[in-house]
Every structure is written in C-alpha cells, then in structure tokens.
Short mmCIF file of C-alpha atoms in Angstrom, two decimals:
data_model
loop_
_atom_site.label_atom_id
_atom_site.label_comp_id
_atom_site.label_asym_id
_atom_site.label_seq_id
_atom_site.Cartn_x
_atom_site.Cartn_y
_atom_site.Cartn_z
CA MET A 144 2.66 -12.01 11.42
CA ARG A 145 2.18 -11.81 15.18
CA ASP A 146 3.16 -8.38 16.52
CA ARG A 147 4.57 -7.18 13.21
CA GLU A 148 3.99 -3.47 12.56
CA ILE A 149 2.46 -3.11 9.11
CA LEU A 150 1.61 0.15 7.37
CA LEU A 151 -1.22 -0.43 4.93
CA ALA A 152 -1.43 2.45 2.48
CA VAL A 153 -4.61 2.57 0.42
CA THR A 154 -4.76 4.71 -2.72
CA GLY A 155 -7.73 5.71 -4.85
CA GLY A 156 -9.15 2.88 -6.86
CA VAL A 157 -12.13 0.54 -6.89
CA ALA A 158 -9.87 -2.19 -5.47
CA ALA A 159 -9.68 -0.27 -2.17
CA TYR A 160 -12.43 -2.53 -0.85
CA LYS A 161 -9.98 -5.45 -1.03
CA ALA A 162 -7.62 -3.57 1.28
CA ALA A 163 -10.26 -3.75 4.01
CA ALA A 164 -10.30 -7.54 3.74
CA LEU A 165 -6.49 -7.56 3.85
CA ALA A 166 -6.45 -5.36 6.97
CA SER A 167 -8.91 -7.68 8.69
CA SER A 168 -6.88 -10.77 7.84
CA LEU A 169 -3.64 -9.20 9.04
CA VAL A 170 -5.17 -8.21 12.37
CA GLN A 171 -6.73 -11.66 12.81
CA HIS A 172 -3.23 -13.12 12.43
CA GLY A 173 -1.81 -10.85 15.12
CA ALA A 174 -0.30 -8.05 13.04
CA LYS A 175 -0.47 -4.46 14.24
CA VAL A 176 -1.85 -2.52 11.30
CA THR A 177 -1.95 1.21 10.75
CA ALA A 178 -3.93 2.33 7.71
CA ILE A 179 -3.05 5.35 5.63
CA LEU A 180 -5.68 6.59 3.21
CA THR A 181 -5.00 9.00 0.39
CA ALA A 182 -7.65 11.55 -0.57
CA GLY A 183 -8.45 9.39 -3.59
CA ALA A 184 -8.89 6.29 -1.43
CA GLU A 185 -11.52 8.06 0.63
CA LYS A 186 -13.61 8.47 -2.51
CA PHE A 187 -13.95 4.67 -2.52
CA ILE A 188 -13.81 3.59 1.14
CA GLY A 189 -13.94 5.44 4.43
CA ALA A 190 -11.55 5.77 7.33
CA PRO A 191 -14.09 4.38 9.84
CA THR A 192 -13.89 1.01 8.10
CA PHE A 193 -10.14 0.78 8.64
CA ALA A 194 -10.31 2.18 12.17
CA ALA A 195 -12.82 -0.53 13.09
CA LEU A 196 -10.83 -3.31 11.41
CA THR A 197 -7.42 -2.30 12.81
CA GLY A 198 -8.39 -0.87 16.17
CA ARG A 199 -6.20 2.13 15.37
CA ARG A 200 -6.84 5.61 14.11
CA VAL A 201 -6.42 6.10 10.39
CA VAL A 202 -3.81 8.61 9.29
CA ARG A 203 -4.71 10.73 6.28
CA ASP A 204 -2.77 13.97 6.49
CA LEU A 205 0.90 14.84 6.31
CA PHE A 206 0.27 17.63 8.81
CA ASP A 207 -1.60 15.50 11.37
CA GLU A 208 -1.71 17.48 14.63
CA GLY A 209 -1.34 14.26 16.64
CA GLU A 210 2.15 13.72 15.22
CA PRO A 211 4.45 16.59 16.26
CA LEU A 212 7.46 15.14 14.38
CA GLY A 213 5.32 14.73 11.28
CA ALA A 214 3.18 11.71 10.53
CA HIS A 215 5.61 10.56 7.84
CA ILE A 216 8.49 10.41 10.34
CA THR A 217 6.55 8.81 13.19
CA LEU A 218 4.92 6.18 11.01
CA ALA A 219 8.12 5.38 9.12
CA ARG A 220 9.96 4.76 12.40
CA GLN A 221 7.14 2.67 13.86
CA ALA A 222 6.58 0.30 10.94
CA GLU A 223 8.47 -2.76 9.81
CA VAL A 224 6.77 -3.15 6.42
CA LEU A 225 4.97 -0.73 4.09
CA CYS A 226 2.28 -2.32 1.90
CA ILE A 227 0.57 -0.19 -0.73
CA ALA A 228 -2.67 -1.84 -1.85
CA PRO A 229 -4.09 -0.79 -4.18
CA ALA A 230 -1.30 1.19 -5.80
CA THR A 231 -2.48 3.49 -8.58
CA ALA A 232 -0.46 4.62 -11.58
CA ASN A 233 -0.25 8.02 -9.89
CA ILE A 234 1.43 6.73 -6.74
CA LEU A 235 3.79 4.52 -8.76
CA ALA A 236 4.93 7.63 -10.67
CA LYS A 237 5.38 9.68 -7.51
CA LEU A 238 7.42 6.97 -5.79
CA ALA A 239 9.55 6.20 -8.85
CA HIS A 240 10.46 9.86 -9.26
CA GLY A 241 10.88 10.80 -5.60
CA LEU A 242 7.98 13.24 -5.51
CA ALA A 243 6.71 14.05 -2.03
CA ASP A 244 3.52 16.09 -2.01
CA ASP A 245 1.28 14.07 0.32
CA LEU A 246 1.53 11.77 3.35
CA LEU A 247 2.12 8.54 1.44
CA SER A 248 4.76 9.81 -0.99
CA THR A 249 6.60 11.60 1.82
CA LEU A 250 6.35 8.58 4.10
CA TYR A 251 7.78 6.35 1.35
CA LEU A 252 10.88 8.55 1.18
CA SER A 253 11.26 8.37 4.98
CA PHE A 254 10.72 4.61 5.26
CA THR A 255 13.74 2.30 5.33
CA GLY A 256 12.09 -1.13 5.54
CA PRO A 257 10.68 -3.44 2.89
CA VAL A 258 7.96 -2.10 0.60
CA LEU A 259 5.35 -4.35 -1.02
CA ILE A 260 3.27 -2.84 -3.81
CA ALA A 261 0.01 -4.28 -5.17
CA PRO A 262 -0.85 -2.32 -8.34
CA ALA A 263 -4.41 -1.91 -9.57
CA MET A 264 -5.53 -0.01 -12.64
CA ASN A 265 -7.15 -0.22 -16.06
CA CYS A 266 -5.38 -2.57 -18.49
CA GLU A 267 -4.46 0.23 -20.90
CA MET A 268 -2.91 2.17 -18.03
CA TRP A 269 -0.97 -0.86 -16.77
CA GLU A 270 0.47 -1.53 -20.23
CA LYS A 271 1.50 2.12 -20.83
CA PRO A 272 5.32 2.33 -21.29
CA SER A 273 5.58 5.10 -18.68
CA VAL A 274 3.89 2.94 -16.05
CA GLN A 275 6.15 0.00 -16.90
CA ARG A 276 9.22 2.27 -16.61
CA ASN A 277 8.03 3.37 -13.17
CA VAL A 278 7.51 -0.24 -12.08
CA ALA A 279 10.99 -1.17 -13.35
CA GLN A 280 12.49 1.77 -11.45
CA LEU A 281 10.73 0.82 -8.23
CA LYS A 282 11.91 -2.78 -8.57
CA GLU A 283 15.45 -1.50 -9.13
CA ASP A 284 15.02 0.61 -5.98
CA GLY A 285 14.18 -2.55 -4.01
CA CYS A 286 10.39 -2.50 -3.92
CA GLN A 287 8.62 -5.84 -4.18
CA PHE A 288 5.47 -6.37 -6.20
CA VAL A 289 2.51 -8.69 -5.99
CA GLY A 290 0.40 -8.66 -9.15
CA PRO A 291 -1.38 -7.27 -10.86
CA GLU A 292 -3.39 -10.17 -12.18
CA ALA A 293 -5.34 -10.44 -15.38
CA GLY A 294 -9.10 -10.63 -15.06
CA TRP A 295 -12.34 -8.68 -15.04
CA LEU A 296 -11.72 -5.00 -14.39
CA SER A 297 -14.12 -2.32 -13.21
CA CYS A 298 -13.83 -0.68 -16.65
CA ARG A 299 -15.79 -3.66 -17.98
CA GLU A 300 -12.83 -5.21 -19.74
CA LYS A 301 -10.64 -8.23 -19.15
CA GLY A 302 -6.92 -7.82 -19.00
CA PRO A 303 -3.95 -7.18 -16.73
CA GLY A 304 -4.35 -4.60 -14.01
CA ARG A 305 -6.59 -6.32 -11.46
CA MET A 306 -5.22 -6.06 -7.92
CA SER A 307 -4.14 -9.39 -6.48
CA SER A 308 -6.48 -11.00 -3.99
CA PRO A 309 -6.16 -10.12 -0.31
CA GLU A 310 -5.03 -13.72 0.25
CA ALA A 311 -2.18 -13.41 -2.29
CA ILE A 312 -1.05 -10.10 -0.79
CA PHE A 313 -1.23 -11.58 2.71
CA ALA A 314 0.94 -14.53 1.60
CA ARG A 315 3.57 -12.16 0.17
CA LEU A 316 3.51 -10.07 3.36
CA GLU A 317 4.12 -13.26 5.34
CA GLU A 318 7.19 -13.96 3.19
CA VAL A 319 8.45 -10.42 3.68
CA CYS A 320 7.96 -10.62 7.45
CA LYS A 321 9.81 -13.95 7.66
CA GLY A 322 12.85 -12.13 6.26
CA LEU A 323 12.80 -9.55 9.07
CA PRO A 324 14.86 -9.93 12.23
CA GLU A 325 12.92 -11.09 15.28
CA GLY A 326 11.91 -8.43 17.73
CA GLU A 327 12.41 -5.55 15.33
#
C-alpha cells in the first residue's frame, strides 16, 4: 500500500463511519488517500474527519475552484484505485447507467484504473432486481466488489446489505494494488 494513490469515495449511508476507519488504516500503511464525500455522505460524517485522517483536503464539488481542469479530471489522473465505500443503491444505478450529475459519478466516467465497490443498504433494497441488475452491469464493466455481508442493519433487521468491515475492504484493496505496476 505504500505510496499508492487511493481515492476513497464515501456516499450517504450509516456505514460512512466505517469509511473513516478504512481511511485511517490505509494512511497508517503508507497509502496516499484523497477522500471524496457526496452530499449524502456529509449527512452522516463530516469532511473534517477525513481531512484529519488523510492529511489532505476533502473534495466535495464537481466545480471545485482549486481544480481548474475540473476535480473529476485532476483526481482521476492522480489516482491509481477508486474505492467507493459505502456505495448506495443510488450511486450503483448512476454508475451502471453512465449518469454524471455530481463529482463522484463524473469522476467514475473519467477514471481508467481499477474500481472497488463496497455496497451498503437495507436488505430489501439490496435484493431488489434493479439493484442486482446494476451490480451485474458494473461487474461486467470491470468493477470489483467486496460484500455486502449479511448481518444487523441500521433498519433494525438482519439480512444482506451490511457494508463489509474496514479490514475486509482493506484486504481487497491490497489485492488490487498488488496487481498494479510498480511506480505507477
């Protein structure tokens, strides 16, 4: 993980708190992490948390004034891996259908490296045929997935949809990074 450029995109869900633990672990293992927070993510966890954990500013807006080429272009060119954790049903649909109406969905279309997605949502949502079609499409497009797991969900039910642990996501990111050329 040392010196690997990782984009950690956090979408709106209760599991966003786990992304903070993932960011911390990545940095402790030498990765260079840039966090992207969607508007929904900021309803659950704040940018200052990720800025403190990564030592980098958090990017939240497609039209960030600090990025004259566009944040989606600059970040896509800088990163080696894009990890979306948690990934909501909404972002899965946007990515599967090529929609680009915010920083993350636009960045995804600009990014050419490996993408690791860690879904998190209510069990009924996860099992919905439309969500499963979107997951199948993203897998066909080359995205890799970790989870979701079955377990206790914030909706007070047990079932599939729980985001994988930060440790499991970290382990998958390690595998992805091992497949990258050195010095990229």
